[in-house]
PDB file of C-alpha atoms in Angstrom:
ATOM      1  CA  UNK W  30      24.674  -0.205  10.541  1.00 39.00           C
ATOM      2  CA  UNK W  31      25.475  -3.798   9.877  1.00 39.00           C
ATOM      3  CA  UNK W  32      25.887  -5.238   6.173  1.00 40.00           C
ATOM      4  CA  UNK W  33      22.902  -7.467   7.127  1.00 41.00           C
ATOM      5  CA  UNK W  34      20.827  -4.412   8.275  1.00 43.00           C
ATOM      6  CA  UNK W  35      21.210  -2.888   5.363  1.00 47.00           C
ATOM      7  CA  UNK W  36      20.739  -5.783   3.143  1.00 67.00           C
ATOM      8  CA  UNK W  37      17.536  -6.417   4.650  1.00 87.00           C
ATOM      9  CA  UNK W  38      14.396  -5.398   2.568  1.00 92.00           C
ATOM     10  CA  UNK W  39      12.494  -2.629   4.198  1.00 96.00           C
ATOM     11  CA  UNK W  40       8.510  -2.747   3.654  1.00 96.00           C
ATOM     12  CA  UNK W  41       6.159   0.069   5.064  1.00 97.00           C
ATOM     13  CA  UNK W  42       2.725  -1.112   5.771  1.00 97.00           C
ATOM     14  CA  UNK W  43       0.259   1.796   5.359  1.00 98.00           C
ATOM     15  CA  UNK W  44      -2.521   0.805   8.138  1.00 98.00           C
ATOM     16  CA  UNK W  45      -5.586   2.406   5.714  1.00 97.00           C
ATOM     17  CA  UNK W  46      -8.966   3.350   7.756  1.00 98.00           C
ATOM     18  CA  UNK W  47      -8.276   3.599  11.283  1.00 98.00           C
ATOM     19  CA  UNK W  48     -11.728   1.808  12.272  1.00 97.00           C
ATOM     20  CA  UNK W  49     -11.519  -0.363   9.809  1.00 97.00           C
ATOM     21  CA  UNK W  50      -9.485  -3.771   9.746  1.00 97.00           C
ATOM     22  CA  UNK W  51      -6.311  -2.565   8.384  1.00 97.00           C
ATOM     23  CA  UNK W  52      -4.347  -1.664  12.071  1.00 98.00           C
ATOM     24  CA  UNK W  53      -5.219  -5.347  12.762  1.00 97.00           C
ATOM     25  CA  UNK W  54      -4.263  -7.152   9.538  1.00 96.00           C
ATOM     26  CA  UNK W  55      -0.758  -5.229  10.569  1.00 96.00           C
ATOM     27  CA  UNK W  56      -0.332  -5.798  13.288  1.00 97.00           C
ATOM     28  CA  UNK W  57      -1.482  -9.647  13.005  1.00 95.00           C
ATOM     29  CA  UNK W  58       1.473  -9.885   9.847  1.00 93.00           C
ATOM     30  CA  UNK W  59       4.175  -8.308  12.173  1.00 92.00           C
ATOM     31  CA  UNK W  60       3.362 -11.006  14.957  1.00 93.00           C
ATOM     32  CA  UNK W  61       4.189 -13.695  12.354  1.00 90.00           C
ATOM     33  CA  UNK W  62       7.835 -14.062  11.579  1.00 86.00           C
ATOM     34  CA  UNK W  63       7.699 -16.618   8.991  1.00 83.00           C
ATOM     35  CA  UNK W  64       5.757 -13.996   6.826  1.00 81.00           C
ATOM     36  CA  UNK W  65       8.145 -11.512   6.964  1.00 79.00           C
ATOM     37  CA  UNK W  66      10.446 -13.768   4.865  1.00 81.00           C
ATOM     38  CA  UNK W  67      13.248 -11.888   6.070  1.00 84.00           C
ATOM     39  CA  UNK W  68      12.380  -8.567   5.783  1.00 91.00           C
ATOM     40  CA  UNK W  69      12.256  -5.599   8.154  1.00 95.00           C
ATOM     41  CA  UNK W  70       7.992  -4.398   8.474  1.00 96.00           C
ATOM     42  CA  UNK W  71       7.446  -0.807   9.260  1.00 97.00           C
ATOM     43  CA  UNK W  72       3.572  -0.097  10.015  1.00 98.00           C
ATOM     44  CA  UNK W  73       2.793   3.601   9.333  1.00 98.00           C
ATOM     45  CA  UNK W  74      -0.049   5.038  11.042  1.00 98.00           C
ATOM     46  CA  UNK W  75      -0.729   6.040  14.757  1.00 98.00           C
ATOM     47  CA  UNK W  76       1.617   4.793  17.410  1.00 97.00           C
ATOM     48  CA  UNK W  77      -1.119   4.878  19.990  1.00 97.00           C
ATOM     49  CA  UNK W  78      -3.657   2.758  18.171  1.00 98.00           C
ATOM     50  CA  UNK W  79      -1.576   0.543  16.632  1.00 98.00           C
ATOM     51  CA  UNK W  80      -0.559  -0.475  20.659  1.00 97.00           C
ATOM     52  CA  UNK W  81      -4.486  -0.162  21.790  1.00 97.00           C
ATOM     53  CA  UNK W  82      -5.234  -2.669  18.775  1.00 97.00           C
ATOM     54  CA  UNK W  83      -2.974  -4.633  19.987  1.00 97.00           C
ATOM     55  CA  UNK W  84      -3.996  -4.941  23.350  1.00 96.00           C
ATOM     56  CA  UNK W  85      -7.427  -5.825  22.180  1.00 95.00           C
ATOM     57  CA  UNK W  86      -6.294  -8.143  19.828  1.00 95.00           C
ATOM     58  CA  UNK W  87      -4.094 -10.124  22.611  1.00 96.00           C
ATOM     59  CA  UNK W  88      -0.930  -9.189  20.915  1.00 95.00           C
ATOM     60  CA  UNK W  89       2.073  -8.595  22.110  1.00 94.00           C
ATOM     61  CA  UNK W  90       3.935  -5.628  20.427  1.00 93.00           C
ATOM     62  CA  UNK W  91       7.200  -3.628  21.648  1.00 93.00           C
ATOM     63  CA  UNK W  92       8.285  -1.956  18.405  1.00 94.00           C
ATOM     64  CA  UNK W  93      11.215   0.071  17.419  1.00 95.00           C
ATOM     65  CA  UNK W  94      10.170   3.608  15.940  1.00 96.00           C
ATOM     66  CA  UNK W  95      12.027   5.431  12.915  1.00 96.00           C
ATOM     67  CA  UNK W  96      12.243   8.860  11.745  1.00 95.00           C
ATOM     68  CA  UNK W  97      11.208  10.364   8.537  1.00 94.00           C
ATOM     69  CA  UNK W  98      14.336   9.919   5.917  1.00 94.00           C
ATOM     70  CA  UNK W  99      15.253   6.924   8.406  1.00 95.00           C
ATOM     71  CA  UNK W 100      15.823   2.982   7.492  1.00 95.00           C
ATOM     72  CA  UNK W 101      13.865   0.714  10.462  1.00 96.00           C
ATOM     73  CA  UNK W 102      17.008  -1.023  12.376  1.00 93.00           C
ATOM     74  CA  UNK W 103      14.625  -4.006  13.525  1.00 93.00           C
ATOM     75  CA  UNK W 104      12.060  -6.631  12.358  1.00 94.00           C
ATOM     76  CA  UNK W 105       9.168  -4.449  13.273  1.00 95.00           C
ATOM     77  CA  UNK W 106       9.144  -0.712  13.402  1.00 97.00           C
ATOM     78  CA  UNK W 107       6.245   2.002  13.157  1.00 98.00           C
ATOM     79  CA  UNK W 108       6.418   5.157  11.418  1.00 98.00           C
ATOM     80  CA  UNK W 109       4.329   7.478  13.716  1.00 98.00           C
ATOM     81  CA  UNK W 110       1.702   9.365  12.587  1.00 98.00           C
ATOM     82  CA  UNK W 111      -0.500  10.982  15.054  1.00 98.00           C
ATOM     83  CA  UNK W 112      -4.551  10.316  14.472  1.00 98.00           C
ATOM     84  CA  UNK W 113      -6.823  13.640  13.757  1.00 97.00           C
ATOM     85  CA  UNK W 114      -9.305  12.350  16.475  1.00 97.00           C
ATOM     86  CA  UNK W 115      -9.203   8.894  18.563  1.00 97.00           C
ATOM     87  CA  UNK W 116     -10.539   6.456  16.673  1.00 97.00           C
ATOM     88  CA  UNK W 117     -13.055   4.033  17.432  1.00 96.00           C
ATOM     89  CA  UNK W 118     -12.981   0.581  15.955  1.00 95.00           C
ATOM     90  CA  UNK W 119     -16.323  -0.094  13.136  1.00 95.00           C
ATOM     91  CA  UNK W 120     -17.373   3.330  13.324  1.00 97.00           C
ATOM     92  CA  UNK W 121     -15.956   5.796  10.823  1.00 97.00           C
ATOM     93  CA  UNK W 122     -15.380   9.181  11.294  1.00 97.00           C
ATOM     94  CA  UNK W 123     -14.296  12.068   8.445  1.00 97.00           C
ATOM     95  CA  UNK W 124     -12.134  13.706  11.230  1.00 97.00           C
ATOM     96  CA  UNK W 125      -9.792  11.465   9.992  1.00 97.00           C
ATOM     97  CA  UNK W 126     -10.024  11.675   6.039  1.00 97.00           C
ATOM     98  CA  UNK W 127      -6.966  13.556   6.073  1.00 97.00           C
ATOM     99  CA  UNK W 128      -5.162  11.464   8.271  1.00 98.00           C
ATOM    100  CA  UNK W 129      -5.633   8.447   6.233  1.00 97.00           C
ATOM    101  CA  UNK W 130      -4.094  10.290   3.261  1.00 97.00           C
ATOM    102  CA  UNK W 131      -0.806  11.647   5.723  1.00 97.00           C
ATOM    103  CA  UNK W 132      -0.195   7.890   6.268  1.00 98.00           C
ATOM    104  CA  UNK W 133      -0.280   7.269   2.736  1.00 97.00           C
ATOM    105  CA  UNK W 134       2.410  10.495   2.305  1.00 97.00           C
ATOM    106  CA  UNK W 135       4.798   8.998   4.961  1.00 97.00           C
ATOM    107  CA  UNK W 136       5.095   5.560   3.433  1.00 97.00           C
ATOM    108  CA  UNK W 137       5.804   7.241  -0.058  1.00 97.00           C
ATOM    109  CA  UNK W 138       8.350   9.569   0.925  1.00 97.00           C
ATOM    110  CA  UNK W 139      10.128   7.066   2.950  1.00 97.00           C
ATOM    111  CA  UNK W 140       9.980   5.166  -0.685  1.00 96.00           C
ATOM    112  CA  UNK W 141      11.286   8.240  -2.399  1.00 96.00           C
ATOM    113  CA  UNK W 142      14.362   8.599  -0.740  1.00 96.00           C
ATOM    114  CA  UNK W 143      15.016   5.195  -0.329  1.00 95.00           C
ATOM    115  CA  UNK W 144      14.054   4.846   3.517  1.00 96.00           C
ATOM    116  CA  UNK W 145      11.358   1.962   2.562  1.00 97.00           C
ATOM    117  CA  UNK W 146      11.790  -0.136  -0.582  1.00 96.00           C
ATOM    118  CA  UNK W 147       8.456  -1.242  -1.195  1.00 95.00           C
ATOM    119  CA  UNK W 148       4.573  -0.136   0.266  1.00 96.00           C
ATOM    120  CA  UNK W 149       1.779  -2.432   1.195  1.00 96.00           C
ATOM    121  CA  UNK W 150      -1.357  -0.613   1.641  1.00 96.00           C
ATOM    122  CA  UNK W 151      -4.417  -1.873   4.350  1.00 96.00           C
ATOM    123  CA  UNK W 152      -7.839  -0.652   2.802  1.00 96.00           C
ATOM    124  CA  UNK W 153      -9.097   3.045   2.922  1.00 97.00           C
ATOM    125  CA  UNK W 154     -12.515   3.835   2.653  1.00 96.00           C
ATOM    126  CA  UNK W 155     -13.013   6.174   0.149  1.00 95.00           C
ATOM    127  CA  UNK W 156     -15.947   7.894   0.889  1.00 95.00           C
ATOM    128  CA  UNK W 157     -15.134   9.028   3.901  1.00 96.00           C
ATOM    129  CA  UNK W 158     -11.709  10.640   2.401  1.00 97.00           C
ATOM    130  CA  UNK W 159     -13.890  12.747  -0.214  1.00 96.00           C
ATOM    131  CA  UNK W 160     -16.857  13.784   3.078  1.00 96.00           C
ATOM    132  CA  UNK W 161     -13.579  15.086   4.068  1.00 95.00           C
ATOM    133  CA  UNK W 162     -13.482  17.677   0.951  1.00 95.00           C
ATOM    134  CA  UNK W 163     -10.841  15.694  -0.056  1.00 95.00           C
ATOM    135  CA  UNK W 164     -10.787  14.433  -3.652  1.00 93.00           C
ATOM    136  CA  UNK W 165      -9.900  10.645  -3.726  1.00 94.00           C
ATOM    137  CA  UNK W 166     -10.458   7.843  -6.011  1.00 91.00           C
ATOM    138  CA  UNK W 167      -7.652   5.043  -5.023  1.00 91.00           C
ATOM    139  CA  UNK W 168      -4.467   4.534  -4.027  1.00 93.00           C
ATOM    140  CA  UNK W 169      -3.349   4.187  -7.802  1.00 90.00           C
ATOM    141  CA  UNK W 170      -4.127   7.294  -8.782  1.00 90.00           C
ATOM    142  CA  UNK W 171      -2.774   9.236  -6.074  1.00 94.00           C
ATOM    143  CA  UNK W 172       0.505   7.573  -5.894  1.00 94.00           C
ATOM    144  CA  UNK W 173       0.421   8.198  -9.700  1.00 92.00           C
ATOM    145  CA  UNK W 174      -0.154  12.242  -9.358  1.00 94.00           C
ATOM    146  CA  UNK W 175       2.192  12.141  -6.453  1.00 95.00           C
ATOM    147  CA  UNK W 176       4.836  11.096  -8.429  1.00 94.00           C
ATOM    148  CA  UNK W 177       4.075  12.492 -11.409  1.00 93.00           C
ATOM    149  CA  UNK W 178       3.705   9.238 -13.193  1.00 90.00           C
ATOM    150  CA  UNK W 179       1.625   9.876 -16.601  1.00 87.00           C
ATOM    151  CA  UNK W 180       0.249   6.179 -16.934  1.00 86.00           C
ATOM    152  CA  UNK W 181       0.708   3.488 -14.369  1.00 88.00           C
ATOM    153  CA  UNK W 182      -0.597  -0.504 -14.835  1.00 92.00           C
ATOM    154  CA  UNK W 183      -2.161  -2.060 -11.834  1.00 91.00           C
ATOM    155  CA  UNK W 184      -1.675  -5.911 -12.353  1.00 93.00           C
ATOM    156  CA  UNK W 185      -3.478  -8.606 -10.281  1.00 92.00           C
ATOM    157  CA  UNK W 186      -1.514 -11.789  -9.347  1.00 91.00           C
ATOM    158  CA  UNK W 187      -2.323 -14.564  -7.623  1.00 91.00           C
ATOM    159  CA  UNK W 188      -2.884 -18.604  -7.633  1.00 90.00           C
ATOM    160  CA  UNK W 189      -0.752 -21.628  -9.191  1.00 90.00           C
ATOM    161  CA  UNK W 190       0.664 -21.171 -11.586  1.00 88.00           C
ATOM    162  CA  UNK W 191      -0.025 -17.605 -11.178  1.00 90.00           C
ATOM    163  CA  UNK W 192      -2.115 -15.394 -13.531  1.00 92.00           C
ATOM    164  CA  UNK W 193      -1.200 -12.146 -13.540  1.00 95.00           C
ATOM    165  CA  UNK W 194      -3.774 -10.032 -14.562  1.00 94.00           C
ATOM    166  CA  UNK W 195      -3.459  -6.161 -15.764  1.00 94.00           C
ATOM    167  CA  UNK W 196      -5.713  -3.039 -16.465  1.00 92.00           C
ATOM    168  CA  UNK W 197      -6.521  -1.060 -18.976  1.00 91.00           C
ATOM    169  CA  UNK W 198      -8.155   1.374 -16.870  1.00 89.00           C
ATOM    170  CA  UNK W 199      -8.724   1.510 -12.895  1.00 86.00           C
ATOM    171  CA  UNK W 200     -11.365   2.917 -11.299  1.00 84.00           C
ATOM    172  CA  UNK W 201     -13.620   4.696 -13.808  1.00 86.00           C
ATOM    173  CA  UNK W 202     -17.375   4.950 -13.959  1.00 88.00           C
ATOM    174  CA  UNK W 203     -18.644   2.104 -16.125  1.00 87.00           C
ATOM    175  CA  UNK W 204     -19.855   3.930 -18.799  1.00 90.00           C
ATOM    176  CA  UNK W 205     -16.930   5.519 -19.036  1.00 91.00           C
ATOM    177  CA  UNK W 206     -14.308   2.756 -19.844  1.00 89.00           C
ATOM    178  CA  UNK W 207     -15.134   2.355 -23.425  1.00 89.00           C
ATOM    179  CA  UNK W 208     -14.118   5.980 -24.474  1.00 91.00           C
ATOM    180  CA  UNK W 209     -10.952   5.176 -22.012  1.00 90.00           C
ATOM    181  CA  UNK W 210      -9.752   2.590 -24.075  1.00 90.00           C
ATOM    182  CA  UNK W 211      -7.274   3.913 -27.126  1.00 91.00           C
ATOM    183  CA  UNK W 212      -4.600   2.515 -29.349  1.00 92.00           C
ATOM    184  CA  UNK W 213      -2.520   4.521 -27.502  1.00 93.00           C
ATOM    185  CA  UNK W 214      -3.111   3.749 -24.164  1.00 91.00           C
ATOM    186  CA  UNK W 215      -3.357  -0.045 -24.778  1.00 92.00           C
ATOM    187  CA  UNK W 216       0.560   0.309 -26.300  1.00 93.00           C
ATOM    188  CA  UNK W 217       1.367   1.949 -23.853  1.00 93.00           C
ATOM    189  CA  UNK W 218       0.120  -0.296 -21.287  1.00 94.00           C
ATOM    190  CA  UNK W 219       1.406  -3.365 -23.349  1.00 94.00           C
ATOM    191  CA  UNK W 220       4.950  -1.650 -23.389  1.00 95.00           C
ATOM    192  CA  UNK W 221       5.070  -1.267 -19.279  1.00 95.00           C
ATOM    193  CA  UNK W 222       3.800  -4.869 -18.904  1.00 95.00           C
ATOM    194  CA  UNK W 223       6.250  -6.474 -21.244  1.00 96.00           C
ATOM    195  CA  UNK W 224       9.223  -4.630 -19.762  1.00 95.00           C
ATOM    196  CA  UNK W 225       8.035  -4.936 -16.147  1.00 94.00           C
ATOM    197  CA  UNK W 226       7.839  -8.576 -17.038  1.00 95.00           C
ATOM    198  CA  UNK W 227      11.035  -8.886 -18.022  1.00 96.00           C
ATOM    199  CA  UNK W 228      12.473  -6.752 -15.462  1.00 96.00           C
ATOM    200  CA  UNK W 229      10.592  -7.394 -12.170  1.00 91.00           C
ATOM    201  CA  UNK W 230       9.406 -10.894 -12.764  1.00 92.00           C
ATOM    202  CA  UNK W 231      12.182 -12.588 -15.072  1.00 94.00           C
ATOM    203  CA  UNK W 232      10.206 -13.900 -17.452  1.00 94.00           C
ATOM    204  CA  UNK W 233      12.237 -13.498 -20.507  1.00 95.00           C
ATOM    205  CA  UNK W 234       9.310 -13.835 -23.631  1.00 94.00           C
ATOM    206  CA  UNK W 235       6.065 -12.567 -21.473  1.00 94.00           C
ATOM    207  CA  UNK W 236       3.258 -13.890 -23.507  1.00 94.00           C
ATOM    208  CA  UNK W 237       0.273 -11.325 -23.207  1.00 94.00           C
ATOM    209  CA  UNK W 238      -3.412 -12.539 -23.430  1.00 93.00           C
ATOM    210  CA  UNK W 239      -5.914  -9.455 -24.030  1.00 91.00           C
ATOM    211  CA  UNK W 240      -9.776  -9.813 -23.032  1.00 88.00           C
ATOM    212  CA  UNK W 241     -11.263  -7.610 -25.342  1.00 80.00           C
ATOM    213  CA  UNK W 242     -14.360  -5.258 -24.361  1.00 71.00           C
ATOM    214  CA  UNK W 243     -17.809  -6.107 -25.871  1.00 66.00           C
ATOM    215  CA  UNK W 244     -19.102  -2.684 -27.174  1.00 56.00           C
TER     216      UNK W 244
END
């Protein structure tokens, strides 16, 4: 493999709810080069599909393919994973709960032994993942039990000059977030930020605003 090969950043795209809009927002972000900034795209999810979105979409698409445990060699690759039932586009269907979840597992272990170095996910729509029998309440909190993280810190960026925003607590009941919310787990989550920060975003002194909760 060449130096710039391996240099290259690898990024799997997990394609989320097979009827839903997530094949196409792939597919549409691998047929723009400028977005890529460089790096090599690897869209996880069924090979099949992906090229029948395509076609419908009016875009052309000749991918390389890797391998489990495999680093893409081009700009655009796909990490197969074969669809529980054909899907059909705006119309969900629970036959494929678990596939949306094996997508999910492919882009993560690639992560885990350093195949991919980063994963984008395309939305997943969660009830159909739980008619499924499966139990599922976001991508956070899966990829947190998966890899048996204790706490993790979802932050929110965007806009100029950005504002990053984290959370306390993802994806709880309402009436459940004020009992969520402990000395503890606010250090905590202050401690992650602030290094994170300082380590992922080189910003030497972060300066941390907190919103407080009206009981």
């Amino acid at each position: 493999m060449s130096t710039a090969a391996t240099a290259a950043r690898a990024i799997v795209l997990c394609s989320g709810e097979p009827a839903g809009i997530g094949p196409d927002i792939c597919l549409m972000l691998a047929a723009r080069p400028a977005l890529r900034r460089g790096a090599r795209l690897v869209i996880a999810g069924d090979r099949m599909m992906l090229e029948r979105r395509a076609r419908r979409l009016g875009i052309a698409f000749d991918p390389d393919f890797v391998k489990p445990g495999e680093r893409p060699r081009r700009a655009v690759s796909v990490l197969d994973v074969p669809l529980a039932r054909r899907e059909r586009p705006g119309t969900l269907d629970v036959a494929n709960a678990g596939y949306v979840l094996a997508v999910l597992d492919g882009a993560l272990a690639g992560c885990m032994d350093g195949s991919f170095d980063a994963i984008v996910t395309a939305p997943v729509h969660k009830g159909v993942i739980n008619d499924g029998g499966i139990a599922f309440t976001g991508h956070t909190e899966y990829l947190a039990d998966k890899t048996g993280t204790s706490q993790v810190v979802m932050l929110l960026a965007g806009g100029r000059p950005v504002l990053r925003v984290a959370l306390a607590t993802t994806h709880l009941p309402l009436a459940a977030v004020a009992g969520a919310i402990t000395a503890p787990r606010l250090t905590r989550t202050f401690e992650i930020l602030a290094g994170d920060l300082r380590s992922k975003f080189g910003i030497a002194r972060p300066r941390i605003l907190v919103a407080g909760l009206n009981p």
